[in-house]
mmCIF file of C-alpha atoms in Angstrom:
data_model
loop_
_atom_site.group_PDB
_atom_site.id
_atom_site.type_symbol
_atom_site.label_atom_id
_atom_site.label_comp_id
_atom_site.label_asym_id
_atom_site.label_seq_id
_atom_site.Cartn_x
_atom_site.Cartn_y
_atom_site.Cartn_z
ATOM 1 C CA MET A 1054 -82.794 4.003 38.255
ATOM 2 C CA ALA A 1055 -81.041 6.767 36.308
ATOM 3 C CA GLY A 1056 -77.313 6.269 35.565
ATOM 4 C CA SER A 1057 -74.713 8.352 37.343
ATOM 5 C CA ARG A 1058 -73.728 11.593 35.630
ATOM 6 C CA ARG A 1059 -70.345 11.380 33.830
ATOM 7 C CA SER A 1060 -67.666 13.967 34.593
ATOM 8 C CA PHE A 1061 -64.808 14.945 32.301
ATOM 9 C CA SER A 1062 -61.532 16.593 33.237
ATOM 10 C CA ARG A 1063 -60.500 19.903 31.751
ATOM 11 C CA GLU A 1064 -57.729 18.219 29.786
ATOM 12 C CA TYR A 1065 -60.186 15.743 28.250
ATOM 13 C CA ARG A 1066 -62.563 18.535 27.210
ATOM 14 C CA GLU A 1067 -59.740 20.508 25.606
ATOM 15 C CA GLU A 1068 -58.435 17.483 23.681
ATOM 16 C CA ALA A 1069 -61.919 16.673 22.426
ATOM 17 C CA ALA A 1070 -62.379 20.274 21.295
ATOM 18 C CA LYS A 1071 -59.022 20.289 19.519
ATOM 19 C CA LEU A 1072 -59.976 17.071 17.733
ATOM 20 C CA VAL A 1073 -62.909 18.893 16.184
ATOM 21 C CA ILE A 1074 -61.053 22.115 15.409
ATOM 22 C CA GLU A 1075 -57.838 20.681 14.027
ATOM 23 C CA THR A 1076 -59.391 17.989 11.846
ATOM 24 C CA GLY A 1077 -62.350 20.077 10.654
ATOM 25 C CA ARG A 1078 -64.717 17.150 11.195
ATOM 26 C CA PRO A 1079 -68.374 17.666 12.198
ATOM 27 C CA ILE A 1080 -69.152 17.835 15.914
ATOM 28 C CA ALA A 1081 -71.748 15.065 15.573
ATOM 29 C CA GLN A 1082 -69.212 12.643 14.092
ATOM 30 C CA VAL A 1083 -66.555 13.309 16.734
ATOM 31 C CA ALA A 1084 -69.152 13.194 19.542
ATOM 32 C CA LYS A 1085 -70.309 9.753 18.366
ATOM 33 C CA GLU A 1086 -66.719 8.436 18.300
ATOM 34 C CA LEU A 1087 -65.999 9.749 21.794
ATOM 35 C CA GLY A 1088 -69.335 8.687 23.244
ATOM 36 C CA VAL A 1089 -70.314 12.144 24.461
ATOM 37 C CA GLY A 1090 -73.286 14.349 23.758
ATOM 38 C CA GLU A 1091 -73.247 16.674 20.793
ATOM 39 C CA VAL A 1092 -74.426 19.567 22.937
ATOM 40 C CA SER A 1093 -71.651 19.005 25.451
ATOM 41 C CA LEU A 1094 -68.971 18.724 22.760
ATOM 42 C CA GLY A 1095 -70.286 21.857 21.046
ATOM 43 C CA LYS A 1096 -70.010 23.753 24.322
ATOM 44 C CA TRP A 1097 -66.447 22.452 24.832
ATOM 45 C CA VAL A 1098 -65.485 23.650 21.360
ATOM 46 C CA LYS A 1099 -67.008 27.073 21.977
ATOM 47 C CA ASP A 1100 -65.252 27.422 25.358
ATOM 48 C CA TYR A 1101 -61.922 26.341 23.891
ATOM 49 C CA ARG A 1102 -62.144 28.840 21.037
ATOM 50 C CA ALA A 1103 -63.055 31.605 23.437
ATOM 51 C CA ALA A 1104 -60.069 30.768 25.619
ATOM 52 C CA GLN A 1105 -57.659 30.566 22.691
ATOM 53 C CA GLY A 1106 -58.644 33.423 20.422
ATOM 54 C CA GLY A 1107 -61.946 35.020 21.198
ATOM 55 C CA ASP A 1108 -64.948 34.613 18.944
ATOM 56 C CA GLU A 1109 -63.073 34.315 15.649
ATOM 57 C CA SER A 1110 -64.990 32.102 13.301
ATOM 58 C CA PRO A 1111 -63.345 28.742 12.549
ATOM 59 C CA LEU A 1112 -62.022 27.775 9.148
ATOM 60 C CA ASP A 1113 -64.127 25.457 7.075
ATOM 61 C CA VAL A 1114 -62.803 22.333 5.355
ATOM 62 C CA SER A 1115 -61.872 24.067 2.088
ATOM 63 C CA GLU A 1116 -60.094 26.897 3.915
ATOM 64 C CA ARG A 1117 -58.074 24.440 5.930
ATOM 65 C CA ALA A 1118 -57.089 22.562 2.788
ATOM 66 C CA ARG A 1119 -55.986 25.825 1.184
ATOM 67 C CA LEU A 1120 -53.982 26.725 4.312
ATOM 68 C CA ARG A 1121 -52.168 23.386 4.204
ATOM 69 C CA GLU A 1122 -51.428 23.911 0.506
ATOM 70 C CA LEU A 1123 -49.944 27.356 1.165
ATOM 71 C CA GLU A 1124 -47.822 26.006 3.998
ATOM 72 C CA ARG A 1125 -46.512 23.266 1.716
ATOM 73 C CA GLU A 1126 -45.669 25.797 -1.012
ATOM 74 C CA ALA A 1127 -43.870 28.018 1.502
ATOM 75 C CA ARG A 1128 -41.856 25.041 2.745
ATOM 76 C CA ASP A 1129 -40.918 24.040 -0.804
ATOM 77 C CA LEU A 1130 -39.806 27.583 -1.622
ATOM 78 C CA ARG A 1131 -37.691 27.688 1.526
ATOM 79 C CA LEU A 1132 -36.042 24.370 0.648
ATOM 80 C CA GLU A 1133 -35.365 25.520 -2.922
ATOM 81 C CA ASN A 1134 -33.828 28.745 -1.647
ATOM 82 C CA GLU A 1135 -31.527 26.831 0.723
ATOM 83 C CA PHE A 1136 -30.626 24.434 -2.086
ATOM 84 C CA LEU A 1137 -29.704 27.311 -4.406
ATOM 85 C CA LYS A 1138 -27.448 28.833 -1.739
ATOM 86 C CA LYS A 1139 -25.601 25.532 -1.381
ATOM 87 C CA SER A 1140 -25.335 24.946 -5.135
ATOM 88 C CA CYS A 1141 -23.752 28.290 -6.084
ATOM 89 C CA ARG A 1142 -20.403 26.539 -6.622
ATOM 90 C CA VAL A 1143 -21.765 24.227 -9.336
ATOM 91 C CA LEU A 1144 -23.817 26.978 -11.002
ATOM 92 C CA CYS A 1145 -20.844 29.243 -11.652
ATOM 93 C CA GLN A 1146 -19.223 29.482 -15.069
ATOM 94 C CA GLY A 1147 -16.908 26.596 -15.855
ATOM 95 C CA SER A 1148 -18.646 23.922 -13.772
ATOM 96 C CA SER A 1149 -19.477 20.726 -15.618
ATOM 97 C CA VAL A 1150 -22.604 18.596 -15.670
ATOM 98 C CA SER A 1151 -20.713 15.976 -13.666
ATOM 99 C CA ASP A 1152 -20.111 18.593 -10.962
ATOM 100 C CA ARG A 1153 -23.866 19.136 -10.741
ATOM 101 C CA PHE A 1154 -24.538 15.419 -10.649
ATOM 102 C CA GLU A 1155 -22.009 15.017 -7.826
ATOM 103 C CA PHE A 1156 -23.679 17.810 -5.869
ATOM 104 C CA ILE A 1157 -27.151 16.287 -6.316
ATOM 105 C CA ASP A 1158 -25.821 12.898 -5.276
ATOM 106 C CA ALA A 1159 -24.251 14.368 -2.127
ATOM 107 C CA GLN A 1160 -27.498 16.136 -1.207
ATOM 108 C CA HIS A 1161 -29.495 12.973 -1.872
ATOM 109 C CA ALA A 1162 -27.131 10.920 0.312
ATOM 110 C CA ALA A 1163 -27.454 13.451 3.118
ATOM 111 C CA ALA A 1164 -31.259 13.322 2.802
ATOM 112 C CA ASP A 1165 -31.197 9.515 3.133
ATOM 113 C CA LYS A 1166 -29.573 9.908 6.553
ATOM 114 C CA ASP A 1167 -32.193 12.449 7.673
ATOM 115 C CA VAL A 1168 -35.244 10.963 9.367
ATOM 116 C CA ASP A 1169 -37.398 13.982 8.483
ATOM 117 C CA VAL A 1170 -37.812 13.745 4.689
ATOM 118 C CA SER A 1171 -39.717 17.050 4.645
ATOM 119 C CA THR A 1172 -36.450 18.916 5.107
ATOM 120 C CA SER A 1173 -34.962 17.854 1.732
ATOM 121 C CA LEU A 1174 -35.852 18.144 -1.935
ATOM 122 C CA PRO A 1175 -36.537 15.126 -4.146
ATOM 123 C CA VAL A 1176 -34.085 14.282 -6.917
ATOM 124 C CA THR A 1177 -36.516 15.370 -9.637
ATOM 125 C CA ARG A 1178 -36.764 18.891 -8.260
ATOM 126 C CA MET A 1179 -33.002 19.190 -7.675
ATOM 127 C CA CYS A 1180 -32.393 18.195 -11.300
ATOM 128 C CA ARG A 1181 -34.941 20.773 -12.486
ATOM 129 C CA ILE A 1182 -33.338 23.560 -10.437
ATOM 130 C CA LEU A 1183 -29.831 22.741 -11.720
ATOM 131 C CA ASP A 1184 -31.118 22.303 -15.295
ATOM 132 C CA VAL A 1185 -30.002 18.683 -15.741
ATOM 133 C CA SER A 1186 -32.044 15.639 -16.704
ATOM 134 C CA ARG A 1187 -33.209 13.171 -14.098
ATOM 135 C CA SER A 1188 -32.476 10.203 -16.398
ATOM 136 C CA GLY A 1189 -28.978 11.557 -17.021
ATOM 137 C CA PHE A 1190 -28.364 11.746 -13.285
ATOM 138 C CA TYR A 1191 -29.341 8.121 -12.677
ATOM 139 C CA GLU A 1192 -27.331 7.016 -15.713
ATOM 140 C CA TRP A 1193 -24.325 8.896 -14.283
ATOM 141 C CA ARG A 1194 -24.748 7.128 -10.927
ATOM 142 C CA THR A 1195 -24.603 3.682 -12.544
ATOM 143 C CA ARG A 1196 -21.348 4.380 -14.404
ATOM 144 C CA PRO A 1197 -18.210 2.708 -13.034
ATOM 145 C CA MET A 1198 -15.841 5.104 -11.244
ATOM 146 C CA SER A 1199 -13.264 6.575 -13.585
ATOM 147 C CA GLY A 1200 -9.554 6.313 -12.915
ATOM 148 C CA THR A 1201 -9.369 10.029 -12.175
ATOM 149 C CA ALA A 1202 -12.202 9.827 -9.655
ATOM 150 C CA ALA A 1203 -10.603 6.798 -8.003
ATOM 151 C CA ARG A 1204 -7.254 8.585 -7.680
ATOM 152 C CA ARG A 1205 -8.933 11.677 -6.290
ATOM 153 C CA GLY A 1206 -10.793 9.556 -3.755
ATOM 154 C CA GLU A 1207 -7.544 7.933 -2.634
ATOM 155 C CA LEU A 1208 -5.870 11.345 -2.443
ATOM 156 C CA SER A 1209 -8.727 12.629 -0.278
ATOM 157 C CA ARG A 1210 -8.289 9.686 2.063
ATOM 158 C CA LEU A 1211 -4.559 10.357 2.410
ATOM 159 C CA VAL A 1212 -5.103 14.087 2.942
ATOM 160 C CA VAL A 1213 -7.575 13.414 5.744
ATOM 161 C CA GLY A 1214 -5.136 10.960 7.323
ATOM 162 C CA PHE A 1215 -2.214 13.410 7.307
ATOM 163 C CA PHE A 1216 -4.436 16.256 8.523
ATOM 164 C CA GLU A 1217 -5.679 14.202 11.474
ATOM 165 C CA ALA A 1218 -2.139 12.978 12.222
ATOM 166 C CA SER A 1219 -1.086 16.628 12.562
ATOM 167 C CA ASP A 1220 -3.905 17.203 15.054
ATOM 168 C CA GLY A 1221 -5.513 19.641 12.660
ATOM 169 C CA THR A 1222 -2.459 21.922 12.453
ATOM 170 C CA TYR A 1223 -1.138 21.292 8.918
ATOM 171 C CA GLY A 1224 -2.043 23.468 5.951
ATOM 172 C CA TYR A 1225 -1.880 22.336 2.356
ATOM 173 C CA ARG A 1226 1.882 22.934 1.947
ATOM 174 C CA ARG A 1227 2.907 20.642 4.807
ATOM 175 C CA ILE A 1228 0.367 18.002 3.811
ATOM 176 C CA HIS A 1229 1.727 18.187 0.266
ATOM 177 C CA ALA A 1230 5.213 17.580 1.677
ATOM 178 C CA ASP A 1231 3.886 14.529 3.566
ATOM 179 C CA LEU A 1232 2.324 13.190 0.360
ATOM 180 C CA VAL A 1233 5.546 13.681 -1.612
ATOM 181 C CA ALA A 1234 7.480 11.896 1.133
ATOM 182 C CA GLN A 1235 5.096 8.951 0.692
ATOM 183 C CA GLY A 1236 5.705 8.906 -3.067
ATOM 184 C CA VAL A 1237 2.334 10.406 -4.026
ATOM 185 C CA GLU A 1238 2.555 12.535 -7.169
ATOM 186 C CA CYS A 1239 0.396 15.646 -6.891
ATOM 187 C CA GLY A 1240 0.729 19.416 -6.858
ATOM 188 C CA PRO A 1241 0.221 21.683 -3.866
ATOM 189 C CA GLU A 1242 -2.719 23.455 -5.542
ATOM 190 C CA LEU A 1243 -4.525 20.140 -5.939
ATOM 191 C CA VAL A 1244 -4.000 19.421 -2.249
ATOM 192 C CA ARG A 1245 -5.384 22.848 -1.374
ATOM 193 C CA GLN A 1246 -8.436 22.230 -3.560
ATOM 194 C CA VAL A 1247 -9.079 18.832 -1.964
ATOM 195 C CA MET A 1248 -8.735 20.273 1.545
ATOM 196 C CA ARG A 1249 -11.162 23.051 0.653
ATOM 197 C CA GLU A 1250 -13.691 20.534 -0.688
ATOM 198 C CA LEU A 1251 -13.335 18.422 2.463
ATOM 199 C CA GLY A 1252 -13.651 21.460 4.728
ATOM 200 C CA LEU A 1253 -10.245 20.864 6.351
ATOM 201 C CA ARG A 1254 -8.991 24.097 7.905
ATOM 202 C CA PRO A 1255 -5.865 24.189 10.087
ATOM 203 C CA CYS A 1256 -5.891 26.073 13.374
ATOM 204 C CA GLN A 1257 -5.121 29.777 13.102
ATOM 205 C CA PRO A 1258 -2.969 31.935 15.425
ATOM 206 C CA ARG A 1259 -4.537 34.431 17.788
ATOM 207 C CA PRO A 1260 -3.749 38.134 17.273
ATOM 208 C CA TRP A 1261 -2.700 38.765 20.873
ATOM 209 C CA ARG A 1262 0.664 38.703 22.542
ATOM 210 C CA PHE A 1263 1.985 39.584 25.985
ATOM 211 C CA VAL A 1264 5.665 40.611 26.138
ATOM 212 C CA LEU A 1265 7.941 39.349 28.902
ATOM 213 C CA THR A 1266 11.062 41.151 27.668
ATOM 214 C CA ALA A 1267 12.059 43.799 30.195
ATOM 215 C CA GLY A 1268 15.480 45.349 30.649
ATOM 216 C CA ASP A 1269 17.002 46.218 33.993
ATOM 217 C CA GLY A 1270 17.607 49.852 33.070
ATOM 218 C CA GLN A 1271 21.365 49.401 32.778
ATOM 219 C CA VAL A 1272 23.629 49.593 29.753
ATOM 220 C CA HIS A 1273 25.126 46.231 28.783
ATOM 221 C CA ASP A 1274 28.054 45.920 26.425
ATOM 222 C CA VAL A 1275 26.875 42.719 24.724
ATOM 223 C CA PRO A 1276 27.184 42.671 20.919
ATOM 224 C CA ASP A 1277 24.718 41.385 18.332
ATOM 225 C CA LEU A 1278 26.760 38.631 16.667
ATOM 226 C CA VAL A 1279 23.854 37.333 14.596
ATOM 227 C CA ARG A 1280 22.481 40.422 12.826
ATOM 228 C CA ARG A 1281 19.306 38.537 11.906
ATOM 229 C CA ASP A 1282 21.289 35.825 10.127
ATOM 230 C CA PHE A 1283 19.620 32.776 11.651
ATOM 231 C CA THR A 1284 21.364 30.231 9.456
ATOM 232 C CA ALA A 1285 24.231 27.949 10.405
ATOM 233 C CA ALA A 1286 26.422 25.646 8.356
ATOM 234 C CA GLU A 1287 26.266 22.874 10.930
ATOM 235 C CA PRO A 1288 24.394 21.969 14.108
ATOM 236 C CA GLY A 1289 25.595 23.348 17.429
ATOM 237 C CA ARG A 1290 27.305 26.466 16.051
ATOM 238 C CA LYS A 1291 24.526 28.986 16.556
ATOM 239 C CA ALA A 1292 21.421 28.935 18.764
ATOM 240 C CA VAL A 1293 18.708 31.320 19.913
ATOM 241 C CA GLY A 1294 16.630 31.373 23.079
ATOM 242 C CA ASP A 1295 13.749 33.143 24.791
ATOM 243 C CA ILE A 1296 11.111 32.773 27.530
ATOM 244 C CA THR A 1297 7.342 32.507 27.193
ATOM 245 C CA TYR A 1298 4.446 31.850 29.545
ATOM 246 C CA ILE A 1299 1.762 29.140 29.597
ATOM 247 C CA PRO A 1300 -1.569 29.799 31.386
ATOM 248 C CA THR A 1301 -2.839 27.105 33.789
ATOM 249 C CA ASP A 1302 -5.530 27.027 36.468
ATOM 250 C CA GLU A 1303 -2.746 27.167 39.058
ATOM 251 C CA GLY A 1304 -1.104 30.234 37.490
ATOM 252 C CA TRP A 1305 1.602 30.861 34.899
ATOM 253 C CA LEU A 1306 4.108 28.237 33.809
ATOM 254 C CA TYR A 1307 7.233 29.701 32.195
ATOM 255 C CA LEU A 1308 9.146 27.987 29.391
ATOM 256 C CA ALA A 1309 12.740 28.796 28.395
ATOM 257 C CA THR A 1310 14.145 27.376 25.158
ATOM 258 C CA VAL A 1311 17.368 26.910 23.207
ATOM 259 C CA ILE A 1312 16.800 26.471 19.452
ATOM 260 C CA ASP A 1313 19.488 25.347 17.015
ATOM 261 C CA CYS A 1314 19.763 27.562 13.931
ATOM 262 C CA HIS A 1315 20.751 24.712 11.605
ATOM 263 C CA THR A 1316 18.141 22.068 12.451
ATOM 264 C CA LYS A 1317 15.519 24.420 14.038
ATOM 265 C CA ALA A 1318 15.148 21.828 16.811
ATOM 266 C CA VAL A 1319 14.527 22.800 20.432
ATOM 267 C CA THR A 1320 17.757 21.374 21.823
ATOM 268 C CA GLY A 1321 17.346 22.660 25.365
ATOM 269 C CA TRP A 1322 14.314 23.655 27.410
ATOM 270 C CA ALA A 1323 13.240 24.198 31.011
ATOM 271 C CA MET A 1324 9.953 25.019 32.776
ATOM 272 C CA ASP A 1325 9.147 26.506 36.179
ATOM 273 C CA ASP A 1326 6.630 28.732 37.977
ATOM 274 C CA ASN A 1327 8.953 31.771 37.586
ATOM 275 C CA TYR A 1328 11.255 33.181 34.924
ATOM 276 C CA LYS A 1329 14.295 33.962 36.990
ATOM 277 C CA THR A 1330 17.849 33.391 35.766
ATOM 278 C CA PRO A 1331 18.108 29.720 36.930
ATOM 279 C CA LEU A 1332 15.357 28.859 34.435
ATOM 280 C CA ILE A 1333 17.392 29.936 31.407
ATOM 281 C CA GLU A 1334 20.555 28.454 32.901
ATOM 282 C CA THR A 1335 18.841 25.065 33.119
ATOM 283 C CA ALA A 1336 17.814 25.289 29.454
ATOM 284 C CA ILE A 1337 21.340 26.152 28.249
ATOM 285 C CA HIS A 1338 22.927 23.458 30.439
ATOM 286 C CA ARG A 1339 20.537 20.876 28.994
ATOM 287 C CA ALA A 1340 21.466 21.846 25.425
ATOM 288 C CA VAL A 1341 25.180 21.527 26.232
ATOM 289 C CA ARG A 1342 24.741 18.257 28.101
ATOM 290 C CA ASN A 1343 22.880 16.758 25.125
ATOM 291 C CA GLY A 1344 25.782 17.658 22.847
ATOM 292 C CA HIS A 1345 23.877 20.300 20.886
ATOM 293 C CA LEU A 1346 26.226 23.236 21.534
ATOM 294 C CA THR A 1347 29.917 23.134 20.652
ATOM 295 C CA ASP A 1348 32.804 25.192 22.001
ATOM 296 C CA ASN A 1349 32.777 28.816 20.855
ATOM 297 C CA ALA A 1350 29.146 28.537 19.752
ATOM 298 C CA ILE A 1351 26.923 31.618 19.661
ATOM 299 C CA PHE A 1352 23.830 31.902 21.860
ATOM 300 C CA HIS A 1353 21.542 34.758 20.853
ATOM 301 C CA SER A 1354 18.624 36.208 22.858
ATOM 302 C CA ASP A 1355 16.745 39.427 23.491
ATOM 303 C CA ARG A 1356 17.854 42.038 26.042
ATOM 304 C CA GLY A 1357 15.727 40.756 28.904
ATOM 305 C CA SER A 1358 17.140 41.355 32.352
ATOM 306 C CA ASN A 1359 17.794 37.634 32.871
ATOM 307 C CA TYR A 1360 19.725 37.195 29.620
ATOM 308 C CA THR A 1361 21.827 40.311 30.235
ATOM 309 C CA SER A 1362 22.554 39.513 33.887
ATOM 310 C CA ALA A 1363 26.094 38.959 35.102
ATOM 311 C CA THR A 1364 25.103 35.544 36.412
ATOM 312 C CA PHE A 1365 23.986 34.277 33.001
ATOM 313 C CA ALA A 1366 27.013 35.828 31.299
ATOM 314 C CA ALA A 1367 29.250 33.898 33.693
ATOM 315 C CA THR A 1368 27.359 30.694 32.931
ATOM 316 C CA LEU A 1369 27.888 31.118 29.196
ATOM 317 C CA ALA A 1370 31.563 31.913 29.702
ATOM 318 C CA SER A 1371 32.046 28.765 31.768
ATOM 319 C CA LEU A 1372 30.512 26.746 28.928
ATOM 320 C CA HIS A 1373 32.736 28.462 26.309
ATOM 321 C CA ILE A 1374 29.706 29.992 24.570
ATOM 322 C CA ARG A 1375 29.715 33.473 23.054
ATOM 323 C CA GLN A 1376 26.801 35.701 24.036
ATOM 324 C CA SER A 1377 24.797 37.731 21.552
ATOM 325 C CA VAL A 1378 21.689 39.892 22.076
ATOM 326 C CA GLY A 1379 19.337 41.827 19.824
ATOM 327 C CA ARG A 1380 17.660 45.154 20.398
ATOM 328 C CA THR A 1381 15.046 45.645 23.106
ATOM 329 C CA GLY A 1382 11.467 45.121 21.902
ATOM 330 C CA ILE A 1383 12.432 44.185 18.308
ATOM 331 C CA CYS A 1384 10.968 40.725 17.787
ATOM 332 C CA TYR A 1385 12.666 40.312 14.388
ATOM 333 C CA ASP A 1386 16.050 40.269 16.122
ATOM 334 C CA ASN A 1387 15.058 36.935 17.691
ATOM 335 C CA ALA A 1388 12.666 35.655 15.050
ATOM 336 C CA PRO A 1389 13.228 31.853 15.357
ATOM 337 C CA ALA A 1390 12.434 31.867 19.077
ATOM 338 C CA GLU A 1391 9.333 34.015 18.517
ATOM 339 C CA SER A 1392 8.262 31.741 15.674
ATOM 340 C CA PHE A 1393 8.530 28.634 17.831
ATOM 341 C CA PHE A 1394 6.441 30.171 20.619
ATOM 342 C CA ALA A 1395 3.781 31.241 18.094
ATOM 343 C CA THR A 1396 3.661 27.699 16.713
ATOM 344 C CA LEU A 1397 3.521 26.121 20.171
ATOM 345 C CA LYS A 1398 0.625 28.292 21.272
ATOM 346 C CA ASN A 1399 -1.279 28.040 18.010
ATOM 347 C CA GLU A 1400 -0.993 24.263 17.697
ATOM 348 C CA LEU A 1401 -1.175 23.283 21.363
ATOM 349 C CA VAL A 1402 -1.556 25.817 24.177
ATOM 350 C CA HIS A 1403 -4.463 27.863 22.818
ATOM 351 C CA ARG A 1404 -6.383 24.648 22.142
ATOM 352 C CA THR A 1405 -5.891 23.173 25.624
ATOM 353 C CA ARG A 1406 -6.912 24.081 29.156
ATOM 354 C CA TYR A 1407 -4.411 22.939 31.779
ATOM 355 C CA PRO A 1408 -5.693 22.351 35.326
ATOM 356 C CA THR A 1409 -2.184 22.260 36.809
ATOM 357 C CA ARG A 1410 1.340 23.285 35.872
ATOM 358 C CA GLU A 1411 2.352 19.629 35.855
ATOM 359 C CA HIS A 1412 -0.270 18.847 33.204
ATOM 360 C CA ALA A 1413 1.086 21.663 31.050
ATOM 361 C CA ARG A 1414 4.700 20.633 31.620
ATOM 362 C CA ARG A 1415 4.090 17.048 30.480
ATOM 363 C CA ASP A 1416 2.043 18.100 27.455
ATOM 364 C CA ILE A 1417 4.581 20.681 26.269
ATOM 365 C CA ALA A 1418 7.528 18.316 26.800
ATOM 366 C CA ARG A 1419 5.720 15.680 24.735
ATOM 367 C CA TYR A 1420 5.001 18.229 21.993
ATOM 368 C CA ILE A 1421 8.630 19.383 21.824
ATOM 369 C CA GLU A 1422 10.285 15.965 21.825
ATOM 370 C CA LEU A 1423 7.734 13.772 20.052
ATOM 371 C CA ARG A 1424 6.251 16.203 17.548
ATOM 372 C CA TYR A 1425 8.122 19.456 16.966
ATOM 373 C CA ASN A 1426 11.655 18.030 16.901
ATOM 374 C CA SER A 1427 10.851 14.740 15.244
ATOM 375 C CA ARG A 1428 7.752 14.923 13.041
ATOM 376 C CA ARG A 1429 6.711 18.525 12.344
ATOM 377 C CA ARG A 1430 7.727 19.855 8.934
ATOM 378 C CA HIS A 1431 9.294 23.329 8.863
ATOM 379 C CA SER A 1432 8.942 25.738 5.972
ATOM 380 C CA ALA A 1433 12.411 27.153 6.739
ATOM 381 C CA LEU A 1434 13.851 23.649 6.218
ATOM 382 C CA GLY A 1435 12.150 23.035 2.880
ATOM 383 C CA TYR A 1436 9.295 21.255 4.667
ATOM 384 C CA ARG A 1437 11.631 18.739 6.264
ATOM 385 C CA THR A 1438 11.683 17.845 9.950
ATOM 386 C CA PRO A 1439 14.546 18.829 12.296
ATOM 387 C CA ARG A 1440 15.375 15.150 12.700
ATOM 388 C CA GLU A 1441 15.681 14.705 8.925
ATOM 389 C CA VAL A 1442 17.973 17.725 8.668
ATOM 390 C CA HIS A 1443 20.137 16.452 11.534
ATOM 391 C CA HIS A 1444 20.483 13.004 9.948
ATOM 392 C CA ALA A 1445 21.173 14.526 6.516
ATOM 393 C CA TYR A 1446 24.022 16.618 7.934
ATOM 394 C CA HIS A 1447 25.698 13.647 9.585
ATOM 395 C CA ALA A 1448 25.171 11.533 6.458
ATOM 396 C CA ARG A 1449 26.964 14.167 4.373
ATOM 397 C CA LYS A 1450 29.709 14.431 6.960
ATOM 398 C CA SER A 1451 30.317 10.693 7.044
ATOM 399 C CA ALA A 1452 30.418 10.576 3.242
ATOM 400 C CA ILE A 1453 33.352 13.011 3.102
ATOM 401 C CA PRO A 1454 36.615 10.998 2.893
ATOM 402 C CA THR A 1455 39.020 11.492 5.726
ATOM 403 C CA VAL A 1456 42.361 13.031 4.708
ATOM 404 C CA VAL A 1457 45.285 11.177 6.302
#
């Protein structure tokens, strides 16, 4: 009795045909391995080629070998081109052989972590491209670390630590100040070079600003007692203030501030869903209640309708504070307040999305009290913190002998 006729699925026929085409092996050999007839397999191969690319004649074994060789050469050229782009720093004039060895070692270490070894060059080829000896490279790797390299490694570790502690906001000058405060001897240019090598880039401000300052159309006889002199001999004698907005998913949150001109600390602040006069009154009351504004102190602001209102003027008079305002629309007349808002938005607000006003309020309050006032270094203070300046003032004051 004749055996039943075997049937093969379309997928099976295509895979069998591809086995012949892609490996370049004879049909008879593949047919024997699969246990199918040579005639049937030949027909499958012909049908597959017709479906894929017409009647183009297949490549023979030597042509396929040449194709693979050309593909390998193209891949090697691509890898060498990418390697040369990366190595431009160590090929420039003034770079040492050790710089090239360090670069090769870094590329080799990165290749060890990559599962696909075809995407990296071997050490021998990297040495040839950079015109250094392979034996010299391996001899360099076995040397003990020099004292200079060890110190640079420790400096890199400290720089990364201070950069992360600042939440990615510090540039090389503030990180240099942190290092000096820890007793680390180094120059600011060295810190900048290390940060550049490590790829540490602080957040940058956005070139967009929306102005809230709007007058009420009336003439107000309020003098400018500051005249852009934002210094003060002691805390509590001179302060500036302004209002800004914080975007949240619920709508705007408005922040009013009082900033001391001696310590640069935010001594009073208030937040609400509007920027009416009670908002700035709350901020000034908080500064007074915390003991950060003395009698006859100066409070300076812009000419916004809230700051020039009769209600706010009466509030300042009741607190024995002299009022001062700058010109309308001139940001330099209230530079410290503008500077604080730029810093707040660059370091916090523009990097955060707030679902509610309450989320924003808590985050900004934490930034002001726990970071800006206490830990953030200010260029205007010689890269000291407001807390350090406040303590230094009282230390000097207590050191002065009392005259009886």
